[in-house]
Amino acid sequence: MEAFSSDSDPVLASTGRRYVRTGILLLLAGSVAGLLASFQYVNEEFLLEAIPFQSLRPLHVTLVLNWIIFAATGCVMIFLGRVGNDGAGTRLPTL
């Protein structure tokens, strides 16, 4: 008996891959926001007029927390799509 079947629920697995891709994009955006915030913390005049540090820091934290949630949700969806489920997973939201 095969534990992982690649065709148990392809819709759920493809939705999971979209969640993981979105999570990776959020990670990259959070890294850029963190890098800009760190430059601004060291050099207080860097991009001060465009985006103040008080806006960059919460943006960085929000993006980084959301990438963890999206990537973890996507991994669970991929796992359920490969292992199979009782149909309850098909009601999960799609992007």
Coordinates of N, CA and C in Angstrom, one line a residue:
M1 N 0.8 -1.2 0.0 CA 0.0 0.0 0.0 C 0.9 1.2 0.0
E2 N 0.6 2.1 -0.9 CA 1.4 3.3 -1.0 C 0.9 4.4 -0.1
A3 N 1.7 5.0 0.8 CA 1.3 6.0 1.7 C 1.0 7.3 1.1
F4 N 1.8 7.7 0.1 CA 1.7 9.0 -0.6 C 1.3 8.7 -2.0
S5 N 0.1 9.2 -2.4 CA -0.4 9.1 -3.7 C -0.4 10.4 -4.3
S6 N 0.2 10.6 -5.5 CA 0.3 11.9 -6.1 C -1.0 12.4 -6.7
D7 N -2.0 11.6 -6.8 CA -3.2 12.0 -7.4 C -4.4 11.8 -6.5
S8 N -4.2 11.8 -5.2 CA -5.4 11.7 -4.3 C -6.3 12.9 -4.4
D9 N -5.8 14.1 -4.3 CA -6.6 15.3 -4.5 C -5.7 16.4 -5.2
P10 N -5.6 16.4 -6.5 CA -4.7 17.4 -7.1 C -5.1 18.8 -6.9
V11 N -6.4 19.1 -6.8 CA -6.9 20.5 -6.6 C -6.3 21.0 -5.2
L12 N -6.5 20.2 -4.2 CA -6.0 20.6 -2.9 C -4.5 20.8 -2.9
A13 N -3.7 19.9 -3.6 CA -2.3 20.0 -3.6 C -1.9 21.2 -4.4
S14 N -2.5 21.5 -5.5 CA -2.2 22.7 -6.3 C -2.5 24.0 -5.5
T15 N -3.6 24.0 -4.8 CA -3.9 25.1 -3.9 C -2.9 25.3 -2.8
G16 N -2.4 24.2 -2.3 CA -1.3 24.3 -1.3 C 0.0 24.8 -1.9
R17 N 0.3 24.5 -3.1 CA 1.5 25.0 -3.8 C 1.3 26.5 -4.0
R18 N 0.1 27.0 -4.3 CA -0.1 28.5 -4.4 C 0.1 29.2 -3.1
Y19 N -0.4 28.5 -2.0 CA -0.1 29.1 -0.7 C 1.4 29.2 -0.3
V20 N 2.1 28.1 -0.7 CA 3.5 28.2 -0.4 C 4.2 29.2 -1.2
R21 N 3.8 29.3 -2.5 CA 4.4 30.4 -3.4 C 4.1 31.8 -2.8
T22 N 2.9 32.0 -2.4 CA 2.6 33.3 -1.8 C 3.4 33.5 -0.5
G23 N 3.6 32.5 0.3 CA 4.4 32.6 1.5 C 5.8 33.0 1.2
I24 N 6.4 32.4 0.1 CA 7.7 32.8 -0.3 C 7.8 34.2 -0.7
L25 N 6.8 34.7 -1.4 CA 6.8 36.1 -1.8 C 6.7 37.0 -0.6
L26 N 5.9 36.6 0.4 CA 5.7 37.4 1.6 C 7.1 37.4 2.4
L27 N 7.8 36.3 2.4 CA 9.1 36.2 3.0 C 10.1 37.2 2.3
L28 N 10.1 37.2 1.0 CA 11.0 38.1 0.3 C 10.6 39.6 0.6
A29 N 9.3 39.9 0.6 CA 8.9 41.3 0.9 C 9.2 41.6 2.3
G30 N 9.0 40.7 3.2 CA 9.4 41.0 4.6 C 10.9 41.2 4.8
S31 N 11.7 40.4 4.1 CA 13.1 40.6 4.1 C 13.6 42.0 3.6
V32 N 12.9 42.4 2.5 CA 13.3 43.7 2.0 C 12.8 44.8 3.0
A33 N 11.7 44.7 3.6 CA 11.2 45.6 4.6 C 12.1 45.6 5.8
G34 N 12.6 44.5 6.2 CA 13.5 44.4 7.4 C 14.8 45.0 7.0
L35 N 15.3 44.8 5.8 CA 16.6 45.4 5.4 C 16.5 46.9 5.4
L36 N 15.4 47.4 4.8 CA 15.2 48.9 4.8 C 15.1 49.4 6.2
A37 N 14.4 48.7 7.0 CA 14.2 49.2 8.4 C 15.6 49.2 9.2
S38 N 16.4 48.2 8.9 CA 17.7 48.1 9.6 C 18.6 49.3 9.1
F39 N 18.6 49.5 7.8 CA 19.3 50.7 7.3 C 18.9 52.0 7.9
Q40 N 17.5 52.1 8.0 CA 17.0 53.3 8.6 C 17.3 53.4 10.1
Y41 N 17.4 52.3 10.8 CA 17.7 52.3 12.2 C 19.1 52.8 12.4
V42 N 20.0 52.4 11.5 CA 21.4 52.8 11.6 C 21.6 54.3 11.1
N43 N 21.0 54.6 10.0 CA 21.1 55.9 9.4 C 19.7 56.5 9.4
E44 N 19.5 57.4 10.4 CA 18.1 57.9 10.6 C 17.6 58.7 9.4
E45 N 18.4 59.2 8.6 CA 17.9 60.0 7.4 C 17.6 59.2 6.2
F46 N 17.9 57.9 6.2 CA 17.7 57.0 5.1 C 16.2 56.8 4.9
L47 N 15.6 57.3 3.7 CA 14.2 57.1 3.3 C 13.2 57.7 4.4
L48 N 13.7 58.7 5.1 CA 12.8 59.2 6.2 C 11.6 59.8 5.7
E49 N 11.7 60.5 4.6 CA 10.5 61.2 4.0 C 9.5 60.2 3.3
A50 N 10.1 59.2 2.7 CA 9.2 58.2 2.0 C 8.5 57.3 3.0
I51 N 9.2 56.6 3.8 CA 8.6 55.6 4.7 C 9.4 55.7 6.0
P52 N 8.7 56.2 7.1 CA 9.4 56.3 8.4 C 9.6 54.9 9.0
F53 N 10.5 54.9 10.0 CA 10.8 53.6 10.7 C 9.6 53.1 11.4
Q54 N 8.7 54.0 11.9 CA 7.5 53.5 12.6 C 6.6 52.8 11.7
S55 N 6.7 53.0 10.4 CA 5.8 52.2 9.5 C 6.5 51.0 8.9
L56 N 7.8 51.0 8.8 CA 8.5 49.9 8.2 C 8.6 48.7 9.2
R57 N 8.8 49.0 10.5 CA 8.9 47.9 11.5 C 7.6 47.1 11.6
P58 N 6.4 47.7 11.7 CA 5.2 46.8 11.7 C 5.0 46.1 10.4
L59 N 5.3 46.8 9.3 CA 5.2 46.1 8.0 C 6.1 44.9 7.9
H60 N 7.3 45.0 8.4 CA 8.2 43.8 8.4 C 7.7 42.7 9.2
V61 N 7.2 43.0 10.4 CA 6.7 42.0 11.3 C 5.5 41.3 10.8
T62 N 4.6 42.1 10.2 CA 3.3 41.5 9.6 C 3.7 40.6 8.4
L63 N 4.5 41.0 7.6 CA 4.9 40.2 6.4 C 5.6 38.9 6.8
V64 N 6.5 39.0 7.8 CA 7.2 37.8 8.2 C 6.3 36.8 9.0
L65 N 5.3 37.3 9.8 CA 4.4 36.4 10.4 C 3.4 35.8 9.4
N66 N 3.0 36.5 8.5 CA 2.1 36.0 7.5 C 2.8 35.0 6.5
W67 N 4.0 35.1 6.3 CA 4.7 34.1 5.4 C 4.7 32.8 6.2
I68 N 4.9 32.8 7.5 CA 4.9 31.5 8.2 C 3.5 30.9 8.2
I69 N 2.5 31.7 8.3 CA 1.1 31.1 8.3 C 0.8 30.6 6.9
F70 N 1.1 31.3 5.9 CA 0.8 30.9 4.5 C 1.6 29.6 4.2
A71 N 2.9 29.6 4.5 CA 3.7 28.5 4.1 C 3.3 27.2 4.9
A72 N 3.0 27.4 6.1 CA 2.5 26.2 6.9 C 1.2 25.7 6.4
T73 N 0.3 26.6 6.1 CA -1.0 26.2 5.6 C -0.9 25.5 4.3
G74 N 0.0 26.0 3.4 CA 0.2 25.4 2.1 C 0.8 24.0 2.3
C75 N 1.8 23.8 3.2 CA 2.4 22.5 3.4 C 1.3 21.5 3.9
V76 N 0.5 21.9 4.8 CA -0.6 21.0 5.3 C -1.5 20.6 4.1
M77 N -1.9 21.6 3.3 CA -2.7 21.3 2.2 C -2.1 20.4 1.2
I78 N -0.8 20.5 0.9 CA -0.1 19.6 0.0 C -0.1 18.2 0.6
F79 N 0.2 18.1 1.9 CA 0.2 16.8 2.6 C -1.2 16.2 2.5
L80 N -2.2 16.9 2.8 CA -3.6 16.3 2.7 C -3.9 16.0 1.2
G81 N -3.5 16.7 0.3 CA -3.7 16.4 -1.1 C -3.1 15.2 -1.6
R82 N -1.9 14.9 -1.0 CA -1.2 13.6 -1.4 C -1.7 12.4 -0.6
V83 N -1.9 12.6 0.7 CA -2.3 11.5 1.5 C -3.8 11.1 1.2
G84 N -4.6 12.1 1.0 CA -6.0 11.9 0.8 C -6.7 12.3 2.1
N85 N -8.0 12.6 2.0 CA -8.8 13.0 3.2 C -10.2 12.5 2.9
D86 N -11.1 12.9 3.8 CA -12.5 12.5 3.7 C -13.4 13.5 3.0
G87 N -12.8 14.5 2.3 CA -13.5 15.5 1.6 C -13.7 16.8 2.3
A88 N -13.4 16.8 3.6 CA -13.5 18.1 4.4 C -12.5 19.1 3.9
G89 N -11.3 18.7 3.4 CA -10.3 19.6 3.0 C -10.6 20.3 1.7
T90 N -11.6 19.9 1.0 CA -11.9 20.6 -0.3 C -12.6 21.9 -0.1
R91 N -13.1 22.1 1.1 CA -13.8 23.4 1.4 C -12.8 24.5 1.9
L92 N -11.5 24.2 1.9 CA -10.5 25.2 2.3 C -10.5 26.3 1.2
P93 N -10.2 27.5 1.6 CA -10.2 28.6 0.7 C -9.0 28.5 -0.3
T94 N -9.3 29.0 -1.5 CA -8.3 29.1 -2.6 C -7.9 30.6 -2.8
L95 N -6.7 30.8 -3.3 CA -6.3 32.1 -3.6 C -6.8 32.6 -5.0

